[in-house]
Structures are given as C-alpha cells and as structure tokens.
XYZ file of C-alpha atoms in Angstrom:
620
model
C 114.399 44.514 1.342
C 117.012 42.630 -0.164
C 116.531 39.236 -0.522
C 119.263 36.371 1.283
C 118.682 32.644 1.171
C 117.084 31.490 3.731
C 117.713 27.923 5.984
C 115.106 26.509 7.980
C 112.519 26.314 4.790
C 112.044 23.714 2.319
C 111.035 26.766 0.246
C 108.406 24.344 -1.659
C 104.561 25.274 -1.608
C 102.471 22.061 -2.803
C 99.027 23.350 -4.584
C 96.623 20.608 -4.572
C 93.658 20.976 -7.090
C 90.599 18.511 -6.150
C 88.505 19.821 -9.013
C 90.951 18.123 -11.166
C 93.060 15.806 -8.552
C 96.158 17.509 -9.912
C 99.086 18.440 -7.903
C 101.773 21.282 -8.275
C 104.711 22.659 -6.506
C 105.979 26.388 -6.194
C 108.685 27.989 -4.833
C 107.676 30.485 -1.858
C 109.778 33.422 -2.772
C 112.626 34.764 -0.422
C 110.505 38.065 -0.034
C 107.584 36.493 1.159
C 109.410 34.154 3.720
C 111.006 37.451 4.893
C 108.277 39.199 5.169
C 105.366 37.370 6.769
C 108.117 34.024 8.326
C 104.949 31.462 7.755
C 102.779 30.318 9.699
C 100.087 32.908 10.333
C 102.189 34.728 7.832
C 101.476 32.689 5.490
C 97.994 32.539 5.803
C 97.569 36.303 5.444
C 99.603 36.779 2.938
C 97.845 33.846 0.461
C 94.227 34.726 2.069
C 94.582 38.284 0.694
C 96.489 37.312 -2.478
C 94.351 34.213 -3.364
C 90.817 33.834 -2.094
C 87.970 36.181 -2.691
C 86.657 37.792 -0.547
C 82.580 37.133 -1.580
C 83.370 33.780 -2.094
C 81.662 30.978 -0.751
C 83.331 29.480 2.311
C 82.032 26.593 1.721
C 82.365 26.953 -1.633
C 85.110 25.703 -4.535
C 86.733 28.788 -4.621
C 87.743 29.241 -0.789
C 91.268 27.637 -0.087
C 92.487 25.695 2.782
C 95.895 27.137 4.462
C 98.230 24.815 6.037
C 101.239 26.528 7.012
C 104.059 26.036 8.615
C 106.988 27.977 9.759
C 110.900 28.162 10.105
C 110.650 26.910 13.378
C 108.310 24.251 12.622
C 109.653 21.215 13.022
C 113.217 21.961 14.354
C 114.309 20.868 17.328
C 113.578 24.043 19.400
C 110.945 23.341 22.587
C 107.506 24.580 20.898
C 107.964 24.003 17.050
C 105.593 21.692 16.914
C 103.338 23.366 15.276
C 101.530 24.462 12.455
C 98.566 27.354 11.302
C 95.566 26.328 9.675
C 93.362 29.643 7.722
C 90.326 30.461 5.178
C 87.779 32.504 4.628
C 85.675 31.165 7.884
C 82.031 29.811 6.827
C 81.316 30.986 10.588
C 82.313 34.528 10.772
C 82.245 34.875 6.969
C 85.908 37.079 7.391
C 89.471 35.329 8.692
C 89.864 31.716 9.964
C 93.125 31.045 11.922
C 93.506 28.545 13.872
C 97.113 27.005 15.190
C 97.636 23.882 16.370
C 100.593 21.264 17.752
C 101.477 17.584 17.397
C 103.539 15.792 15.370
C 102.105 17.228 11.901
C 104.073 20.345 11.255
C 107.316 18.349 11.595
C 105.856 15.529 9.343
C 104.644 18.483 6.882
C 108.783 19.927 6.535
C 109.649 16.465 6.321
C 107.661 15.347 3.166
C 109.193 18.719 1.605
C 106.687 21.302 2.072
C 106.286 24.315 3.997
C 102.592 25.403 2.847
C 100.206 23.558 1.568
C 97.262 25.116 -0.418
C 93.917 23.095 -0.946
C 91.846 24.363 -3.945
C 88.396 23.555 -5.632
C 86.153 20.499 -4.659
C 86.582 16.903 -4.863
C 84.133 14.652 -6.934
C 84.311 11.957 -4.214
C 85.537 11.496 -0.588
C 89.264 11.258 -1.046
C 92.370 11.537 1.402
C 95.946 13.196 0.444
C 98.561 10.899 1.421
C 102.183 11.989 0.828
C 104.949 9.747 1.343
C 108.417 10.361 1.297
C 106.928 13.936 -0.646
C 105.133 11.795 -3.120
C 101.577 13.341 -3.423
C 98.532 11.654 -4.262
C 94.833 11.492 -3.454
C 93.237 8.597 -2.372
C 89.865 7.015 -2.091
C 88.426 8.034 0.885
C 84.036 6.759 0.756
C 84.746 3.577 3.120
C 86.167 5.988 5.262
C 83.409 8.773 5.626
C 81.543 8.904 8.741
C 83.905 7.469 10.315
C 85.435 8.919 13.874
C 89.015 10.325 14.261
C 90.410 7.029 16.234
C 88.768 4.797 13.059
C 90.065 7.200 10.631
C 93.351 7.382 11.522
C 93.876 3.703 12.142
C 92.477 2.572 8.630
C 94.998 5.297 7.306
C 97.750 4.433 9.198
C 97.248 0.563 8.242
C 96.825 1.478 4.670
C 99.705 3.733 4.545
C 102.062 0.677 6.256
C 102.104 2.025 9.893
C 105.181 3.336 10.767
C 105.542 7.325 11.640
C 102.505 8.456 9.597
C 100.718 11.771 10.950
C 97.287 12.287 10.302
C 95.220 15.770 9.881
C 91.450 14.777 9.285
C 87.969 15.278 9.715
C 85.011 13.215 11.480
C 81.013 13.352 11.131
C 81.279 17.343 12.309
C 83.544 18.224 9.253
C 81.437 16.432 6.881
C 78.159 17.462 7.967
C 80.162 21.118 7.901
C 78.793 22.276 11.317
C 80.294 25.820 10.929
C 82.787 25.467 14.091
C 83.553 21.808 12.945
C 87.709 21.828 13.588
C 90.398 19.457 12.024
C 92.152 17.297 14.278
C 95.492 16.850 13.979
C 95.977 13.049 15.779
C 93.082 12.499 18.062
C 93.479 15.130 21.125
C 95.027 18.053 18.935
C 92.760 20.073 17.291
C 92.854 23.423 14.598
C 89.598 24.775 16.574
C 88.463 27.672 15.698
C 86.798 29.069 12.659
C 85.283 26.442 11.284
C 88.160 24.937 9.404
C 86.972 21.372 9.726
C 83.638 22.413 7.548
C 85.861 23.970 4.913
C 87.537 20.453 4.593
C 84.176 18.644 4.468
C 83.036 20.911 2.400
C 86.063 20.097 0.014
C 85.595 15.979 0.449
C 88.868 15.647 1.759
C 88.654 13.447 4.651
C 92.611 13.712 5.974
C 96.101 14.713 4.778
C 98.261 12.212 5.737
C 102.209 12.410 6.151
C 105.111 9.741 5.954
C 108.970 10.182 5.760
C 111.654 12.722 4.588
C 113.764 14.636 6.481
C 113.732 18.246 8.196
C 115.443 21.206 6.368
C 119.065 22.044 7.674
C 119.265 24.766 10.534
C 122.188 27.843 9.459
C 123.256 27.858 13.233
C 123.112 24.144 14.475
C 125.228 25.034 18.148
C 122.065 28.145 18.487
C 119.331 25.583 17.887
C 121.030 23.360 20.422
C 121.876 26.208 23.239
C 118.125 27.586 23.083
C 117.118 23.764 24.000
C 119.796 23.514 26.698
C 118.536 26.836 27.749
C 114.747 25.877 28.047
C 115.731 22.189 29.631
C 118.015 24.351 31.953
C 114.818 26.636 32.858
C 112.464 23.938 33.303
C 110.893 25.607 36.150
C 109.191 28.216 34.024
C 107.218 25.702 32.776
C 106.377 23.109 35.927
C 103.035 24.218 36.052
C 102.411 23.469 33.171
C 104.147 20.398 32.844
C 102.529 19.254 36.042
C 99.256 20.191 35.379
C 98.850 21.252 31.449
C 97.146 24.268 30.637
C 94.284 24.277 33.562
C 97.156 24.459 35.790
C 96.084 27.860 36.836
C 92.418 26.813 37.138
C 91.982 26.981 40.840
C 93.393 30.936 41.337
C 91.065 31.568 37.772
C 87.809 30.536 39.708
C 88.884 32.425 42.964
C 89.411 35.317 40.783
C 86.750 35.578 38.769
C 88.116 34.087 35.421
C 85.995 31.084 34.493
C 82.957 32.061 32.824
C 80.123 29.867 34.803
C 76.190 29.728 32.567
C 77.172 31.397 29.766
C 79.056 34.460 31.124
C 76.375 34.997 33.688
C 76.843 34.257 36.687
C 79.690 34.443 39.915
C 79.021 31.576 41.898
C 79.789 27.428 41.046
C 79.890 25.639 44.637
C 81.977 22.349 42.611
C 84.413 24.457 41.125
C 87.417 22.217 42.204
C 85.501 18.684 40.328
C 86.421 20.877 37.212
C 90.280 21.420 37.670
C 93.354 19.944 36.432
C 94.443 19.046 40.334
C 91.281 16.958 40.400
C 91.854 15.082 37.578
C 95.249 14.330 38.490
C 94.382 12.735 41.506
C 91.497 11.013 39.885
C 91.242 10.178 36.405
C 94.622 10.628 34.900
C 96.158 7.997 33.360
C 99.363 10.258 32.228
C 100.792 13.569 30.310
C 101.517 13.231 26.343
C 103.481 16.059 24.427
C 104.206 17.590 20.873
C 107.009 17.334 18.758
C 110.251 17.865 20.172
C 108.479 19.322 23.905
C 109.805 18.153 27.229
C 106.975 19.831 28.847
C 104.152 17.225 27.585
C 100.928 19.549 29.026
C 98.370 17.436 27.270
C 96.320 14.814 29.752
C 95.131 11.260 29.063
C 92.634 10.596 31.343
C 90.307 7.235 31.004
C 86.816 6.181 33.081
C 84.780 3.204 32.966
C 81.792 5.050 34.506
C 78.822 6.774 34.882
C 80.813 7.401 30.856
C 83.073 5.620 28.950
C 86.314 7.397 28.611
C 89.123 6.189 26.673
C 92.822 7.572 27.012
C 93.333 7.483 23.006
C 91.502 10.641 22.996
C 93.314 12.704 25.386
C 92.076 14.537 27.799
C 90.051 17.958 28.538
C 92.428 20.697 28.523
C 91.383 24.607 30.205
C 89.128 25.223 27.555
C 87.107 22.623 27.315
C 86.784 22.122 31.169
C 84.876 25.667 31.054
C 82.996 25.474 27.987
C 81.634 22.264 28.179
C 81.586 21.996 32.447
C 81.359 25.674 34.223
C 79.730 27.333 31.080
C 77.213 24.886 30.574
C 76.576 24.670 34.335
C 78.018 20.956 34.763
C 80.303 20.001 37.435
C 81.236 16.028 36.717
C 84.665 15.876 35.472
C 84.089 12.469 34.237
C 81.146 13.658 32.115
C 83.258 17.104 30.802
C 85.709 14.475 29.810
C 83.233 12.403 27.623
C 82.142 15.511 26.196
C 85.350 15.937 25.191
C 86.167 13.013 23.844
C 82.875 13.296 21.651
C 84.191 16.640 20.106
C 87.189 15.491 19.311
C 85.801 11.838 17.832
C 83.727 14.379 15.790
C 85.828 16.974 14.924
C 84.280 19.950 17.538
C 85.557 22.899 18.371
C 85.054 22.262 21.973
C 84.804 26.290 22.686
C 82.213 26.969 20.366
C 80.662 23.728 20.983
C 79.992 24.607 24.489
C 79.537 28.086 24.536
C 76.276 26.871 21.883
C 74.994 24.679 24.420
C 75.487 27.177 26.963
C 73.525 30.343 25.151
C 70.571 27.371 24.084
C 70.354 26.625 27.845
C 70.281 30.539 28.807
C 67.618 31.070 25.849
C 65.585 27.497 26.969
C 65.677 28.882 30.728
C 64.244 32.032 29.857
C 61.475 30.778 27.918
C 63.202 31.895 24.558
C 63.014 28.388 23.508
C 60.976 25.204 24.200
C 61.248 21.600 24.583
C 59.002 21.930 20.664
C 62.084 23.689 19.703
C 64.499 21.717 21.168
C 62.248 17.985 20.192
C 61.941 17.437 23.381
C 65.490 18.031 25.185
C 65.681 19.670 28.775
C 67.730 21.938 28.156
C 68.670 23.438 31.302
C 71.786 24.248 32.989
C 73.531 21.760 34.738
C 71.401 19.204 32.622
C 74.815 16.603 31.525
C 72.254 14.008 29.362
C 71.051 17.002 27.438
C 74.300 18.618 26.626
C 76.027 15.256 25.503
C 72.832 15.004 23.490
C 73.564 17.783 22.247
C 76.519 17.088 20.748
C 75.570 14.001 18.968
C 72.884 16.469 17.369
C 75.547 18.884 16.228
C 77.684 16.407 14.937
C 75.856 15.020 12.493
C 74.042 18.276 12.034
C 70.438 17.047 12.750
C 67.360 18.359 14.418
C 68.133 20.722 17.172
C 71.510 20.271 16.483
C 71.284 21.949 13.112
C 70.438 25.239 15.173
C 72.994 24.949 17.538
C 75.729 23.855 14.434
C 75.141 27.070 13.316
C 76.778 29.256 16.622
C 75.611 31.701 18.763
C 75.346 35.174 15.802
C 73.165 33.190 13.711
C 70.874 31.331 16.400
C 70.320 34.641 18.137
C 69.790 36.530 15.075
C 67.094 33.816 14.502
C 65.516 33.637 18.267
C 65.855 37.656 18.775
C 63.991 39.255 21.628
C 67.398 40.561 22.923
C 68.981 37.229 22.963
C 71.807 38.685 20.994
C 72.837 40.547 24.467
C 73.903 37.239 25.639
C 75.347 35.413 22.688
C 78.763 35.452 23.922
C 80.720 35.911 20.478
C 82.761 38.727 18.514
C 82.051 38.407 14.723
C 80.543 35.530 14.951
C 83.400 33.870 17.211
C 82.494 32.576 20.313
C 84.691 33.761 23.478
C 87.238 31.489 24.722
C 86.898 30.734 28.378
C 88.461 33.889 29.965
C 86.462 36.928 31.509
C 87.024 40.169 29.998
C 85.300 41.772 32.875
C 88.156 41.373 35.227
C 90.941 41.327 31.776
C 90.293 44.873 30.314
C 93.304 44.573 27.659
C 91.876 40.682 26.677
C 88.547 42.838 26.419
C 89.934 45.096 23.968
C 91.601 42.493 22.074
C 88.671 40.307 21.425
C 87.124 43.601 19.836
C 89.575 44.186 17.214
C 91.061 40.562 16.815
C 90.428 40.030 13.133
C 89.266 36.307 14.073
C 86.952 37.376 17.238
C 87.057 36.509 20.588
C 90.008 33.969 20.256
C 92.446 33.444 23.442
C 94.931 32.373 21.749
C 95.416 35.831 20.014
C 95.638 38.540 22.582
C 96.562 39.338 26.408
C 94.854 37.923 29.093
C 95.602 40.675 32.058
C 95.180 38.408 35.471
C 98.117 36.001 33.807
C 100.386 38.974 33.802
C 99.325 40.932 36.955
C 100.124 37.863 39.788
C 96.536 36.757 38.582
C 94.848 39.788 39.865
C 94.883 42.067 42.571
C 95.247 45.592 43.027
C 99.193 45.127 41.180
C 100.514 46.587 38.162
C 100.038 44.319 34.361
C 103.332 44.052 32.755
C 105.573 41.589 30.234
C 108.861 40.076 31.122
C 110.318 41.368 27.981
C 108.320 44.676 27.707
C 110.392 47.183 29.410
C 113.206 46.190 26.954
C 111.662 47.207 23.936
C 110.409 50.206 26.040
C 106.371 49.260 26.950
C 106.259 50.073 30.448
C 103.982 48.319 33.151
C 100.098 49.448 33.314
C 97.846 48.885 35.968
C 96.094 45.849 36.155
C 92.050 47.232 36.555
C 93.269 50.146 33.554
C 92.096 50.334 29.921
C 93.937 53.415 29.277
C 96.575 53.911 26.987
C 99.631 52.199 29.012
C 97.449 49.034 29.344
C 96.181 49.136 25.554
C 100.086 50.084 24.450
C 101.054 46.728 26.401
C 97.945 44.455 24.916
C 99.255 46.026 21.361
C 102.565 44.406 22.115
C 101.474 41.352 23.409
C 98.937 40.791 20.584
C 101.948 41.665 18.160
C 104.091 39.053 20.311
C 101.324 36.738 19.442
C 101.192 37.032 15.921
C 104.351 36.683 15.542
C 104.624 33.183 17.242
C 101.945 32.078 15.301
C 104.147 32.754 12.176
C 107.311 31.187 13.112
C 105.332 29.326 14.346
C 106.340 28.522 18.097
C 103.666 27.508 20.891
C 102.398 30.548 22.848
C 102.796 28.662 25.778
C 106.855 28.983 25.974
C 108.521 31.354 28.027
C 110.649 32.524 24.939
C 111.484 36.467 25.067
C 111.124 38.913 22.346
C 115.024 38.535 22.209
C 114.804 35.088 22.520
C 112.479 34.945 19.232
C 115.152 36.884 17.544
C 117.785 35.024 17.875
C 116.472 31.599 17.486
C 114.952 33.237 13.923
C 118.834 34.302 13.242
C 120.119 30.547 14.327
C 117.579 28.923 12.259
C 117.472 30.890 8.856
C 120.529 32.646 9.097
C 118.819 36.262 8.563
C 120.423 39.322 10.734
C 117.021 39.851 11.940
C 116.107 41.995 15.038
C 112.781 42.355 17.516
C 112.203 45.431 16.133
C 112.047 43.602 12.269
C 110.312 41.036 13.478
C 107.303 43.295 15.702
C 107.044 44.781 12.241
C 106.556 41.388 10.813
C 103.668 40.718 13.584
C 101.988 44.457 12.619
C 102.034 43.639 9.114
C 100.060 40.374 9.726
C 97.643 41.984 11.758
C 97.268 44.312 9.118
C 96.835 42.330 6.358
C 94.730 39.855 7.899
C 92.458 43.679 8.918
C 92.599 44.350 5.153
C 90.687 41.002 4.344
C 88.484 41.620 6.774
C 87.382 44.710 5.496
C 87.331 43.294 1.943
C 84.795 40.619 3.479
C 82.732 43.040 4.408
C 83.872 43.834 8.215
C 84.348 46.855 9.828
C 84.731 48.915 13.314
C 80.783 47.826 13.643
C 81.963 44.433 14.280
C 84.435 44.848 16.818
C 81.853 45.135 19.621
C 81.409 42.470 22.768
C 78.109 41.291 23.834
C 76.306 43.602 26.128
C 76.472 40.825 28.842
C 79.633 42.339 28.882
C 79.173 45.539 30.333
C 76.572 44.168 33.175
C 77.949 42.847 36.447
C 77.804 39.068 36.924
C 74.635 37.472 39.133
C 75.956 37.006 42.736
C 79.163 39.018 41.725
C 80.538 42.477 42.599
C 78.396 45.410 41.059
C 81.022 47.351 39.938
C 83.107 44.245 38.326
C 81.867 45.070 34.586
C 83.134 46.923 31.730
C 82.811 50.587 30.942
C 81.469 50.968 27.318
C 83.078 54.540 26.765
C 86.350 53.477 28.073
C 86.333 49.905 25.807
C 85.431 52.425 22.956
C 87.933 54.757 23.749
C 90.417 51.865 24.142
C 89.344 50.518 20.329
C 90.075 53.666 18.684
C 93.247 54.000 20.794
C 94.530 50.394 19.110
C 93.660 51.579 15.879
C 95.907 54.435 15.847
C 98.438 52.673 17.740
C 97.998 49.886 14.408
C 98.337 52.936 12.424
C 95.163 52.546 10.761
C 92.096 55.171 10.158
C 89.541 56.484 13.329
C 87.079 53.259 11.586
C 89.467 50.597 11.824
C 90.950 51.108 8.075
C 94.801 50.676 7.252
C 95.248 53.907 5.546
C 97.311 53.764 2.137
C 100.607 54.781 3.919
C 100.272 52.063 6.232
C 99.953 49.819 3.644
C 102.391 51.051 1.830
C 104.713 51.462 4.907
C 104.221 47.874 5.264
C 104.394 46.850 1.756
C 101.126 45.488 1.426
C 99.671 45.280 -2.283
C-alpha cells in the first residue's frame, strides 16, 4: 500500500515507562494509521506487536492502550471518543473497551494519538500533561480516594480550567478484575478489567490540559457531515430524549431484558426501571460528549430512601438491567445509587451486576450460604444486600473478594453445574440483551474476541422493528450487497448480515466514532476521506474492520483461546421460567452458525486465521 500523509493525526505515540518514570515519543507510521485507522486499530495492532501473550495481566509487562482515532476529537457528531485495550486480567485474552467524554479530544489536543503505559510504578503517581508536557506526579494522598475526590484534587492542582481526567477509584486499586477506568465521573472504559490493569500499574489518573486539535484535509466535509446530522436530528430523538434506555419499554415487552440472571420471563415493575420513569421522576437533566448535540447521558439526583447526587450521572440501559431486572430489584432510586457506587469506585456496572446476580441464583439454590456470604441475604430482589455487595467488591474484601473475581472463576470454584448459569463468554459477562430472541447477537457473543460485549456485535430485535415475525436488515446493507434475513433465522443470510454489522462495529471503534450514530457505511467513508485526505472506500475500510477482528483472533489464540471458548452458557439453550417453551436457542444451529462466521472471517474450521489470511491481510 503506498503510503500518503495523512491529516486528522498528530502522528505522535507517547510511551510512558513507570518502571523508570521516563517518557518517550514515536512517530506512528503512515502504514499503520492506514491500516488499522486507531482506535481499536490501534489496540490490535500494539497488543499483538507488543505484549506477550503469557504475561501477567496484572503484571509489569502487560501495557495499557489508550487510543484514539482520526475522528477523535474533530468536530464530527460522535468523535468523542477514545479505545482503551490489554491483555484482560479477567478473561486472560483481549481487553477493549471504548468510551466517550471529553478525553479523546483532550488526548489530540496535548499532541498524542496513542498513548502506551509500560512497567510498574514504585509509588502511586498520576500522568499529568499540559500543553503536551508529560510528567508523573505524586499520587499517595490521592489513593483511595473516589472519582468525584479524585478528579477535583487534580483539577485544583492542575489550575482548573479545561482539564480532563481518566482515573481509577478503590475498585482499580484493589484490582477487582472487572474494575473499569472512568473517564470524568459518569463515563466509563467498562469492560475487561482495564481499571485493575491501571491499579495494578499505580497510576491513579492521566490527566489532560491544553493544545490544539490536528487540522482536518477537507474542512467544508467535516462541516457538511455536522449540518447533515443537525439536519437529521430525528434519527436520533429517542435517544436524545431518553438516552440509551430509550427503547426499554418495547425491550421488556419483547423479551430483551434479562430479569434473575437470564432466568426468568416475568418482572411485574418493569416500567420503575425505564428511562420514561426516570424522566418524569428523578431527572435533573441530559449531559453529552464532545462535540454531540444529542447529549443521551442522564443526571438524575434523590435525597431518599438513597442519596443520589447528579455529579455522577445517571444509570444508563445497562446498568438499569444489571444492577435492577438482573438482580431482581425494581427501585429506580436504589439502581441509581448502585450506580453511582460503581462509578465512585470504578465498576464495571455489567459485570458488577451480572456477579451479584449469579451469587443470588447460586445463594437461592443452596449453592451458597449466609457462612459463605458472612452473613448477607443474598436473595433476589434483596436491594441492602446487593449495595452491600458492592462496597465488598470495591475494596475487594470478604465476600466481595469472590464476587471481584466474575462469574468463570466463582463458578469454577462453587461447581455442581453452576457454570450452566454463569452468564459469561470467556470469562466476559453478557451485556444486558437476550440472545434467545437475538440469534445473530447470539452468534456474535460466541466468537467476539472480548466475549459477550454489546457493544461489539448485532443485536437482531433493534434491526427487525424490535421483533416480530419481520425480516432483520441494515440501512446500508443492501448497498454493499448483504441482503435482509429473517429476524427468528441463524442461517447463513442472518450470520452474513451479523458479519457485516460486527465488521461495521469494529470499524467505528477504530476511527473511532460512537456506535450510537446513524452514520452509513458511505457515510464512514467519506468523513475518513474529509478528515485525512485518503481516497479511501467502504470496501477498504470493511477490510480494515476484518483485519482487526483478525488480529485481535490471532492474540487470542496466542493467549491460549480457541473455538472451545466461543460457547454461551447452557442457560442459553433452555427456555426462560414463565416464558414461551420454544423461545431458546438451538445448539446445532448456534454451532453451525460459528463455523459459518469462521469461514465467512476466512479463517480455519477451529477458529484459526490460516497463513493466507494473514498474509492477505498483511498481518506479521
């Protein structure tokens, strides 16, 4: 591929060593921008390149990603964001996790598209970078300290102004393996435990303070895609009204909220647990990320029966299912304290709840006892337990060292066929969508190199008029020439379009837009040519996505994964209690529909890129 320079990029990587608090900076090369864009690009490309794959990952010689990517920080709707990666002390294979906010922005700003974290501080210390200055900072009267406290101190010591904060609390130091890093207070990097691999590290926070964003090659493009999206506004009034539980009412008629750990059909309070609720109730307003008109996020604040505060945001879809419908508990005001705790702590609210959730399942069926649990009552429904809970897993204590560790390791550890119920897929605990009724979102959970992550494949009732007898399709599939499938099908039209979505995916993460926008395939195109200047097509840029995929597969498999891992739980392939017998997956057709992706991904009847993939896609 010949190489063209590239706008959009700062081009810099900084390489910080805390071993030996040194700093230095690299040029990314114009291949490697090309190639894998950034973002989730990035984090493939320098996982596979730079970390081992038996290291420890919580060890000196894993490395902490942060990645940004030509969009990042522009002033497109959705660039405000940024991917996070490591070798995952929870799965023990890929970490990814992307997140929004103001960071990413801040990151191009100081003069940086990547930063690379290496080795192991001494002490507690914070990177602060100011006007792309580097340096680490004493961080001890800041550890064990909450988000809000951390980011104030820094902030104050820093001289206030603009200064965004990535950091830790009491979960990422105690390096509960699904700790995340929170980017502000309400934003998080969830899943895959990248919060522990800071802890584990000693760096507290990466703060960020002046400089300016890289020139565009196409200013008038930049500014017609915004026009366009203000223009088209509509597409996005759900969620701008309502933030991403906006289609939480239709996802409980349907089926779609997992209720008591993926068990059951039936939760009488549904509505207490939905975005339309807490508007009318609770919500104090909508924030936003960088350079968004839609501002999806919720601040909500209660006095009582909890003490909410609005600094912390507010429960988004996820956490209103894992930590209200999954662990059986209907009070919205609680579900919001819960969340408020995870995020004070650095949580990963889905794998915090889905925890609880399998402990309750295992304490109801006698698996464990209040001895086990010193003394908690764990059952479903129970709020006082599960916020107990969390205060246990944050500071990784007791009971909640168990539950810190997620749902493959404390089943593995209970056994007597708990692990049918442990709702995870190598090791990652399912976001709150029901593959029973989303065959293709099935499929992708299997053979997502993170595990059971939302955020990385389709889920079928949001592209099938959410549910119904109707036909699955994408807006922008038929152009590139993936027809519709049927929405109950996981045969090979259905797994062709989940292929394409999951590539769609993957490449958003690495340029790196939110997944939320209504931004074509063309669209994605384009704004890449307007921003870097590259003559770059969707058919490049799929190819981009596959190699990513494929790369990030490779690791894997270096780590010790194979096609053994990309199973679901057996809960799976049961019908739900109170729900429709014949509502549950087929485990010859979810087989059939692996091997199908893996030939699709060009890659070996086992899951295996064979050589002329990899050479196809130029990965060394």
């Amino acid at each position: 591929m010949a190489e063209a320079q590239s706008m959009g990029y700062t081009g810099n990587l900084l390489r910080v060593d805390l071993s030996a608090g040194s700093f230095t900076t690299e040029t990314i090369s114009e291949t490697v921008r090309r190639r894998y864009l950034g973002g989730a690009g990035f984090v493939a490309y320098y996982l596979l390149n730079e970390v081992p794959p038996d290291c420890d990952p919580l060890g000196p010689d894993n490395k902490l990603i942060f990645a940004a990517g030509p969009i990042s920080g522009t002033t497109i709707p959705g660039s405000g964001r940024h991917c996070v990666g490591a070798r995952s002390p929870l799965t023990q294979g890929v970490a990814k996790s992307e997140v929004g906010e103001y960071w990413a922005a801040a990151l191009k700003k100081a003069g940086f598209d990547l930063l690379i974290v290496e080795g192991v501080s001494p002490k507690p210390v914070y990177l602060s970078i100011d006007a792309g200055k580097p340096e680490l900072k004493d961080a001890g009267h800041l550890w064990g300290k909450e988000t809000k406290e951390t980011q104030e101190a820094i902030r104050e010591e820093m001289g206030g102004g603009k200064v965004r904060v990535s950091m830790i609390g009491p979960g990422g130091e105690s390096q509960v393996l699904y700790a995340c890093i929170m980017c502000g207070l309400f934003d998080a990097a969830g899943r895959g435990g990248m919060g522990a691999v800071m802890g584990s590290k000693n760096l507290k926070a990466i703060a960020l303070k002046g400089g300016s964003a890289p020139k565009v090659a196409n200013p008038a493009g930049v500014k017609a895609t915004a026009k366009w999206f203000v223009d088209n506004m509509n597409l996005m009034a759900g969620m701008a009204d309502l933030g991403t539980a906006a289609a939480q009412v239709k996802f409980y008629e349907v089926g779609n909220v997992p209720i008591r750990n993926f068990r059951d059909a039936e939760f009488p309070n549904s509505y207490n647990l939905t975005a339309l609720n807490i508007k009318h109730t609770i919500r104090q307003g909508m924030e936003g990320c960088w350079c968004c008109p839609v501002k999806c996020k919720k601040i909500v604040a209660a006095d009582e029966p909890y003490p909410v505060i609005p600094e912390y945001g507010g429960p988004e879809y996820e956490s209103l299912g894992a930590l209200g419908s999954c662990c059986g508990v209907d009070d919205v005001v609680a579900v919001s304290y819960a969340n408020q705790l995870c995020n004070a702590y650095s949580l990963d609210v889905i794998s915090t709840g889905v925890c609880i959730a399998f402990a309750m399942e295992c304490y109801e069926n006698g698996l464990l006892t209040k001895q086990d649990t010193g003394g908690v009552d764990l059952r479903f429904g129970n709020i006082e337990a599960m916020l107990e809970c969390i205060e246990l897993i944050a500071h990784n204590r007791g009971f909640g060292a168990f539950l810190a560790q997620g749902t493959a390791r404390m089943s593995a550890e209970i056994g007597q066929g708990s692990e049918a119920f442990a709702m995870n897929v190598k090791g990652l605990e399912f976001g709150m969508h029901e593959p029973r009724i989303s065959k293709g979102f099935g499929m992708g959970c299997m053979v997502n190199p993170t595990g059971a992550d939302h955020m990385s494949g389709m889920i079928d009732v949001l592209f099938s008029g959410l549910g119904g007898s109707g036909m699955t399709t994408l807006p922008d599939g038929q152009a590139i020439g993936v027809e519709p499938a049927p929405y109950d099908s996981a045969g090979p039209a259905k797994i062709r379009l989940a292929h394409t979505f999951m590539c769609k995916r993957a490449l958003f993460d690495s340029l790196v837009i939110c997944g939320f926008m209504p931004y074509s395939l063309q669209m994605a195109a384009q704004i890449t040519r307007d921003v870097t200047g590259w003559n770059t097509t969707e058919a490049e840029q799929l190819r981009v996505a596959e190699r990513v995929l494929t790369a990030l597969r490779l690791y894997n498999i270096r780590c010790g994964k194979s096609e053994v891992d990309d199973r679901l739980p057996q809960r799976l392939y049961q019908a739900k209690q109170g729900g429709d017998p014949k509502e549950k997956l087929d485990p010859a057709q979810m087989e059939a529909a692996r091997k199908y992706y893996y030939s699709i991904m060009g890659w070996d009847k086992q899951g295996v890129p064979t050589l002329e993939r990899l050479d196809d896609l130029a990965i060394q």
